[in-house]
Amino acid sequence: MATPPPPPPPQAPGPYGPAAGPVFTGPQQPYGAYAAHPQPGRYGCSLCGSWPAAPATVRGHQGMIVLARFLSRRGPFCRDCGLATYRGMSSDTLWQGWWSPVSLFVTPVTLLMNLGPRAAFRRLAPPAGGFRPPLDPGKPLWRRAPALLFLMPVLLVVLAVQTLLVLGLLVDGPAQLSVGQCVRNEGTWVEQDLEVVSCDSSRAAYKVTGLLDTPGAHCAPLDYVADPKYGPDDFTSACLTPLH
């Protein structure tokens, strides 16, 4: 009986040979809790695992009459989780951060320091590929009740300052006396309140007869001396001669 021919030797894999084993193809697993990160050596959001994420520290402050708490939350954060953290901690700081002496100075600094992380979060692309949904950023900070409660006193202070400035422009200062005018003193001679009146009026009590604007100048023995604030330069006094 004839011997069967030996089987052909196995052909080494190559560009034209059979593959060494089955090749599996399919969709790649998205980046998540156990998948490979799209950029090795970097990390996704610390809260949801989404990418892209930015390293940042969001701060908060609480005043407690005598004591105070300094709060912080470190990232990296994706865009939505970062904005949610920034808005939540800043909103709490706006109404919890004023209740101690040191907090009056620390709270504004804390709010200003949070503007840097906020800008970094807003520059990020929408989050994707996390192991859980990102946090909801919620309403912008200026539309939240604590921000409105904080802005109302600030607005009232600004309006009060503007009102005082307008009133200061409308209300005349002390009368500037000149020779020949007649005045009446509604106060004492220590706390003078001089009012310029017509010399024909029965209310006229004194007449300005001279200014002490030169070295050696002096008033008559029975004259009164006006406060320098009624002079032309806040340094010059006037001689007031009684009319009666």
CSV table of C-alpha atoms in Angstrom, one decimal:
chain,number,residue,atom,x,y,z
A,1,MET,CA,0.0,0.0,0.0
A,2,ALA,CA,1.3,3.4,-0.9
A,3,THR,CA,2.2,5.9,1.8
A,4,PRO,CA,0.1,9.1,1.7
A,5,PRO,CA,2.1,12.3,1.0
A,6,PRO,CA,3.1,14.3,4.0
A,7,PRO,CA,1.0,17.5,4.7
A,8,PRO,CA,2.5,20.7,3.4
A,9,PRO,CA,4.6,22.7,5.9
A,10,PRO,CA,2.8,25.6,7.7
A,11,GLN,CA,3.2,28.9,5.8
A,12,ALA,CA,4.5,31.7,7.9
A,13,PRO,CA,2.2,34.7,8.2
A,14,GLY,CA,3.1,37.5,5.9
A,15,PRO,CA,1.5,40.1,3.6
A,16,TYR,CA,0.2,37.3,1.4
A,17,GLY,CA,-0.2,34.4,3.8
A,18,PRO,CA,-3.0,33.5,6.1
A,19,ALA,CA,-3.4,35.3,9.4
A,20,ALA,CA,-1.9,33.8,12.5
A,21,GLY,CA,-5.3,33.9,14.2
A,22,PRO,CA,-8.7,35.4,14.1
A,23,VAL,CA,-9.0,39.2,14.0
A,24,PHE,CA,-11.8,40.7,15.9
A,25,THR,CA,-13.1,44.1,14.8
A,26,GLY,CA,-15.9,46.2,16.3
A,27,PRO,CA,-16.6,49.5,18.1
A,28,GLN,CA,-14.0,50.6,20.6
A,29,GLN,CA,-15.1,50.9,24.2
A,30,PRO,CA,-15.7,54.5,25.2
A,31,TYR,CA,-13.5,56.1,27.8
A,32,GLY,CA,-14.9,55.5,31.2
A,33,ALA,CA,-14.1,54.0,34.5
A,34,TYR,CA,-12.1,51.0,33.1
A,35,ALA,CA,-11.3,52.0,29.6
A,36,ALA,CA,-8.1,53.6,28.3
A,37,HIS,CA,-8.0,57.4,28.4
A,38,PRO,CA,-7.9,59.1,25.0
A,39,GLN,CA,-4.7,60.9,26.1
A,40,PRO,CA,-2.5,58.6,28.2
A,41,GLY,CA,-1.0,60.1,31.3
A,42,ARG,CA,-3.9,62.5,31.9
A,43,TYR,CA,-7.1,62.1,33.8
A,44,GLY,CA,-10.8,62.9,33.2
A,45,CYS,CA,-13.3,64.7,35.4
A,46,SER,CA,-12.9,63.6,39.1
A,47,LEU,CA,-16.7,63.6,39.4
A,48,CYS,CA,-18.0,61.9,36.3
A,49,GLY,CA,-14.9,60.8,34.4
A,50,SER,CA,-15.8,62.8,31.3
A,51,TRP,CA,-13.2,64.3,28.9
A,52,PRO,CA,-12.0,67.0,28.4
A,53,ALA,CA,-11.2,68.2,31.9
A,54,ALA,CA,-9.2,71.0,33.4
A,55,PRO,CA,-7.3,70.9,36.7
A,56,ALA,CA,-8.6,73.6,39.0
A,57,THR,CA,-9.4,74.4,42.7
A,58,VAL,CA,-12.8,76.0,43.5
A,59,ARG,CA,-12.9,77.7,46.9
A,60,GLY,CA,-15.6,78.7,49.4
A,61,HIS,CA,-15.8,80.4,52.7
A,62,GLN,CA,-18.1,80.3,55.7
A,63,GLY,CA,-18.1,82.9,58.5
A,64,MET,CA,-19.3,81.7,61.9
A,65,ILE,CA,-19.4,84.8,64.1
A,66,VAL,CA,-16.0,84.2,65.8
A,67,LEU,CA,-14.6,81.4,63.7
A,68,ALA,CA,-14.4,80.8,59.9
A,69,ARG,CA,-14.1,77.9,57.6
A,70,PHE,CA,-12.0,77.9,54.4
A,71,LEU,CA,-13.4,75.4,51.9
A,72,SER,CA,-11.9,74.0,48.7
A,73,ARG,CA,-12.6,71.3,46.1
A,74,ARG,CA,-9.9,70.2,43.8
A,75,GLY,CA,-10.4,68.9,40.2
A,76,PRO,CA,-9.8,68.1,37.4
A,77,PHE,CA,-13.4,69.0,36.3
A,78,CYS,CA,-15.2,68.8,33.0
A,79,ARG,CA,-17.1,71.8,31.8
A,80,ASP,CA,-20.4,71.0,33.4
A,81,CYS,CA,-19.2,69.6,36.7
A,82,GLY,CA,-16.8,72.5,37.0
A,83,LEU,CA,-19.4,75.1,36.4
A,84,ALA,CA,-21.8,73.3,38.8
A,85,THR,CA,-19.1,73.3,41.5
A,86,TYR,CA,-18.2,76.9,40.9
A,87,ARG,CA,-21.8,78.2,41.0
A,88,GLY,CA,-22.7,76.1,44.0
A,89,MET,CA,-19.7,77.1,46.2
A,90,SER,CA,-19.8,80.7,45.1
A,91,SER,CA,-23.5,80.9,45.8
A,92,ASP,CA,-23.1,79.5,49.3
A,93,THR,CA,-20.2,81.9,49.9
A,94,LEU,CA,-22.3,84.9,49.0
A,95,TRP,CA,-24.7,84.3,51.9
A,96,GLN,CA,-22.6,82.3,54.3
A,97,GLY,CA,-19.3,84.1,54.0
A,98,TRP,CA,-19.9,87.4,55.8
A,99,TRP,CA,-20.6,86.4,59.3
A,100,SER,CA,-17.3,87.0,61.1
A,101,PRO,CA,-14.8,90.0,61.2
A,102,VAL,CA,-12.2,88.3,59.1
A,103,SER,CA,-14.8,87.1,56.6
A,104,LEU,CA,-15.5,90.6,55.5
A,105,PHE,CA,-12.1,90.6,53.8
A,106,VAL,CA,-11.8,86.9,52.9
A,107,THR,CA,-15.1,86.5,51.1
A,108,PRO,CA,-14.5,89.1,48.3
A,109,VAL,CA,-11.0,87.6,47.8
A,110,THR,CA,-12.5,84.1,47.6
A,111,LEU,CA,-15.1,85.1,45.0
A,112,LEU,CA,-12.4,86.8,42.9
A,113,MET,CA,-10.2,83.7,43.0
A,114,ASN,CA,-13.0,81.6,41.7
A,115,LEU,CA,-13.1,83.6,38.5
A,116,GLY,CA,-10.0,81.9,37.2
A,117,PRO,CA,-11.4,78.3,37.4
A,118,ARG,CA,-14.7,79.6,36.0
A,119,ALA,CA,-12.9,80.9,32.9
A,120,ALA,CA,-11.0,77.6,32.5
A,121,PHE,CA,-14.3,75.6,32.6
A,122,ARG,CA,-16.0,77.8,30.1
A,123,ARG,CA,-13.2,77.2,27.6
A,124,LEU,CA,-13.7,73.4,27.6
A,125,ALA,CA,-15.7,71.4,25.0
A,126,PRO,CA,-18.9,69.6,26.0
A,127,PRO,CA,-18.1,66.6,28.2
A,128,ALA,CA,-18.3,63.1,26.8
A,129,GLY,CA,-17.3,59.5,27.6
A,130,GLY,CA,-17.7,59.5,31.4
A,131,PHE,CA,-18.7,56.7,33.7
A,132,ARG,CA,-21.7,58.8,34.9
A,133,PRO,CA,-23.6,61.8,33.6
A,134,PRO,CA,-22.0,65.2,34.4
A,135,LEU,CA,-23.5,67.5,37.1
A,136,ASP,CA,-26.1,70.0,36.0
A,137,PRO,CA,-24.5,73.5,36.1
A,138,GLY,CA,-27.9,75.0,37.0
A,139,LYS,CA,-28.7,78.7,36.8
A,140,PRO,CA,-25.9,81.3,36.3
A,141,LEU,CA,-24.6,82.7,39.6
A,142,TRP,CA,-26.2,86.2,39.0
A,143,ARG,CA,-29.6,84.6,38.7
A,144,ARG,CA,-29.6,82.8,42.0
A,145,ALA,CA,-31.2,84.1,45.2
A,146,PRO,CA,-28.0,84.5,47.3
A,147,ALA,CA,-26.5,86.6,44.5
A,148,LEU,CA,-29.5,88.8,44.3
A,149,LEU,CA,-29.6,89.3,48.1
A,150,PHE,CA,-25.9,90.3,47.9
A,151,LEU,CA,-26.4,92.6,45.0
A,152,MET,CA,-29.3,94.5,46.5
A,153,PRO,CA,-27.2,96.1,49.4
A,154,VAL,CA,-24.4,96.9,47.0
A,155,LEU,CA,-26.9,98.6,44.6
A,156,LEU,CA,-28.3,100.6,47.5
A,157,VAL,CA,-24.9,101.7,48.6
A,158,VAL,CA,-24.0,102.8,45.0
A,159,LEU,CA,-27.3,104.7,44.7
A,160,ALA,CA,-26.8,106.3,48.2
A,161,VAL,CA,-23.3,107.5,47.2
A,162,GLN,CA,-24.6,109.0,43.9
A,163,THR,CA,-27.4,110.7,45.7
A,164,LEU,CA,-25.0,112.3,48.2
A,165,LEU,CA,-22.8,113.5,45.4
A,166,VAL,CA,-25.8,115.1,43.6
A,167,LEU,CA,-27.0,116.7,46.8
A,168,GLY,CA,-23.5,118.0,47.5
A,169,LEU,CA,-23.5,119.7,44.1
A,170,LEU,CA,-27.0,121.2,44.6
A,171,VAL,CA,-26.5,122.4,48.1
A,172,ASP,CA,-24.5,125.7,48.3
A,173,GLY,CA,-21.5,125.9,50.5
A,174,PRO,CA,-20.7,128.7,52.9
A,175,ALA,CA,-21.4,132.2,51.6
A,176,GLN,CA,-18.3,134.0,50.3
A,177,LEU,CA,-18.3,137.4,51.9
A,178,SER,CA,-17.2,140.6,50.2
A,179,VAL,CA,-16.9,144.2,51.4
A,180,GLY,CA,-20.3,146.0,51.4
A,181,GLN,CA,-22.5,142.9,52.0
A,182,CYS,CA,-24.8,142.6,54.9
A,183,VAL,CA,-25.2,139.4,56.9
A,184,ARG,CA,-27.0,137.8,59.8
A,185,ASN,CA,-25.6,135.2,62.2
A,186,GLU,CA,-28.0,132.4,62.9
A,187,GLY,CA,-25.6,130.6,65.1
A,188,THR,CA,-23.1,131.6,67.9
A,189,TRP,CA,-19.8,133.3,67.4
A,190,VAL,CA,-18.0,130.1,68.1
A,191,GLU,CA,-20.2,128.1,65.7
A,192,GLN,CA,-21.1,130.7,63.1
A,193,ASP,CA,-23.9,130.4,60.6
A,194,LEU,CA,-23.7,133.5,58.5
A,195,GLU,CA,-26.4,134.3,56.0
A,196,VAL,CA,-26.1,137.1,53.4
A,197,VAL,CA,-29.2,139.3,53.4
A,198,SER,CA,-30.1,142.6,51.8
A,199,CYS,CA,-28.8,145.7,53.6
A,200,ASP,CA,-32.4,147.1,53.4
A,201,SER,CA,-33.8,144.2,55.2
A,202,SER,CA,-34.7,144.4,58.9
A,203,ARG,CA,-32.9,141.1,59.3
A,204,ALA,CA,-29.5,142.6,58.4
A,205,ALA,CA,-27.4,142.7,61.6
A,206,TYR,CA,-23.8,143.2,60.4
A,207,LYS,CA,-22.0,144.8,57.4
A,208,VAL,CA,-18.8,143.5,55.9
A,209,THR,CA,-16.4,146.5,56.2
A,210,GLY,CA,-13.1,144.9,55.5
A,211,LEU,CA,-11.1,141.8,54.8
A,212,LEU,CA,-8.0,140.7,56.8
A,213,ASP,CA,-6.1,139.8,53.6
A,214,THR,CA,-3.0,141.8,54.2
A,215,PRO,CA,-0.3,141.6,56.9
A,216,GLY,CA,-1.1,143.8,59.8
A,217,ALA,CA,-4.8,144.3,58.8
A,218,HIS,CA,-7.2,144.4,61.8
A,219,CYS,CA,-10.8,145.1,62.5
A,220,ALA,CA,-12.3,148.0,64.5
A,221,PRO,CA,-12.6,147.4,68.3
A,222,LEU,CA,-16.3,146.7,68.2
A,223,ASP,CA,-16.3,144.6,65.0
A,224,TYR,CA,-16.8,140.9,64.9
A,225,VAL,CA,-14.6,138.6,62.9
A,226,ALA,CA,-16.1,136.1,60.5
A,227,ASP,CA,-14.9,132.6,60.3
A,228,PRO,CA,-12.3,132.1,57.6
A,229,LYS,CA,-14.5,129.6,55.8
A,230,TYR,CA,-16.6,132.5,54.7
A,231,GLY,CA,-13.6,134.2,53.1
A,232,PRO,CA,-12.6,134.0,49.4
A,233,ASP,CA,-9.9,131.4,50.0
A,234,ASP,CA,-10.9,129.7,53.3
A,235,PHE,CA,-8.1,131.5,55.0
A,236,THR,CA,-9.2,135.2,55.0
A,237,SER,CA,-11.5,136.5,57.7
A,238,ALA,CA,-13.9,139.5,57.3
A,239,CYS,CA,-14.7,142.3,59.6
A,240,LEU,CA,-18.4,142.5,60.5
A,241,THR,CA,-19.6,145.9,61.9
A,242,PRO,CA,-22.9,145.9,63.8
A,243,LEU,CA,-25.6,147.9,62.2
A,244,HIS,CA,-27.6,148.5,65.4
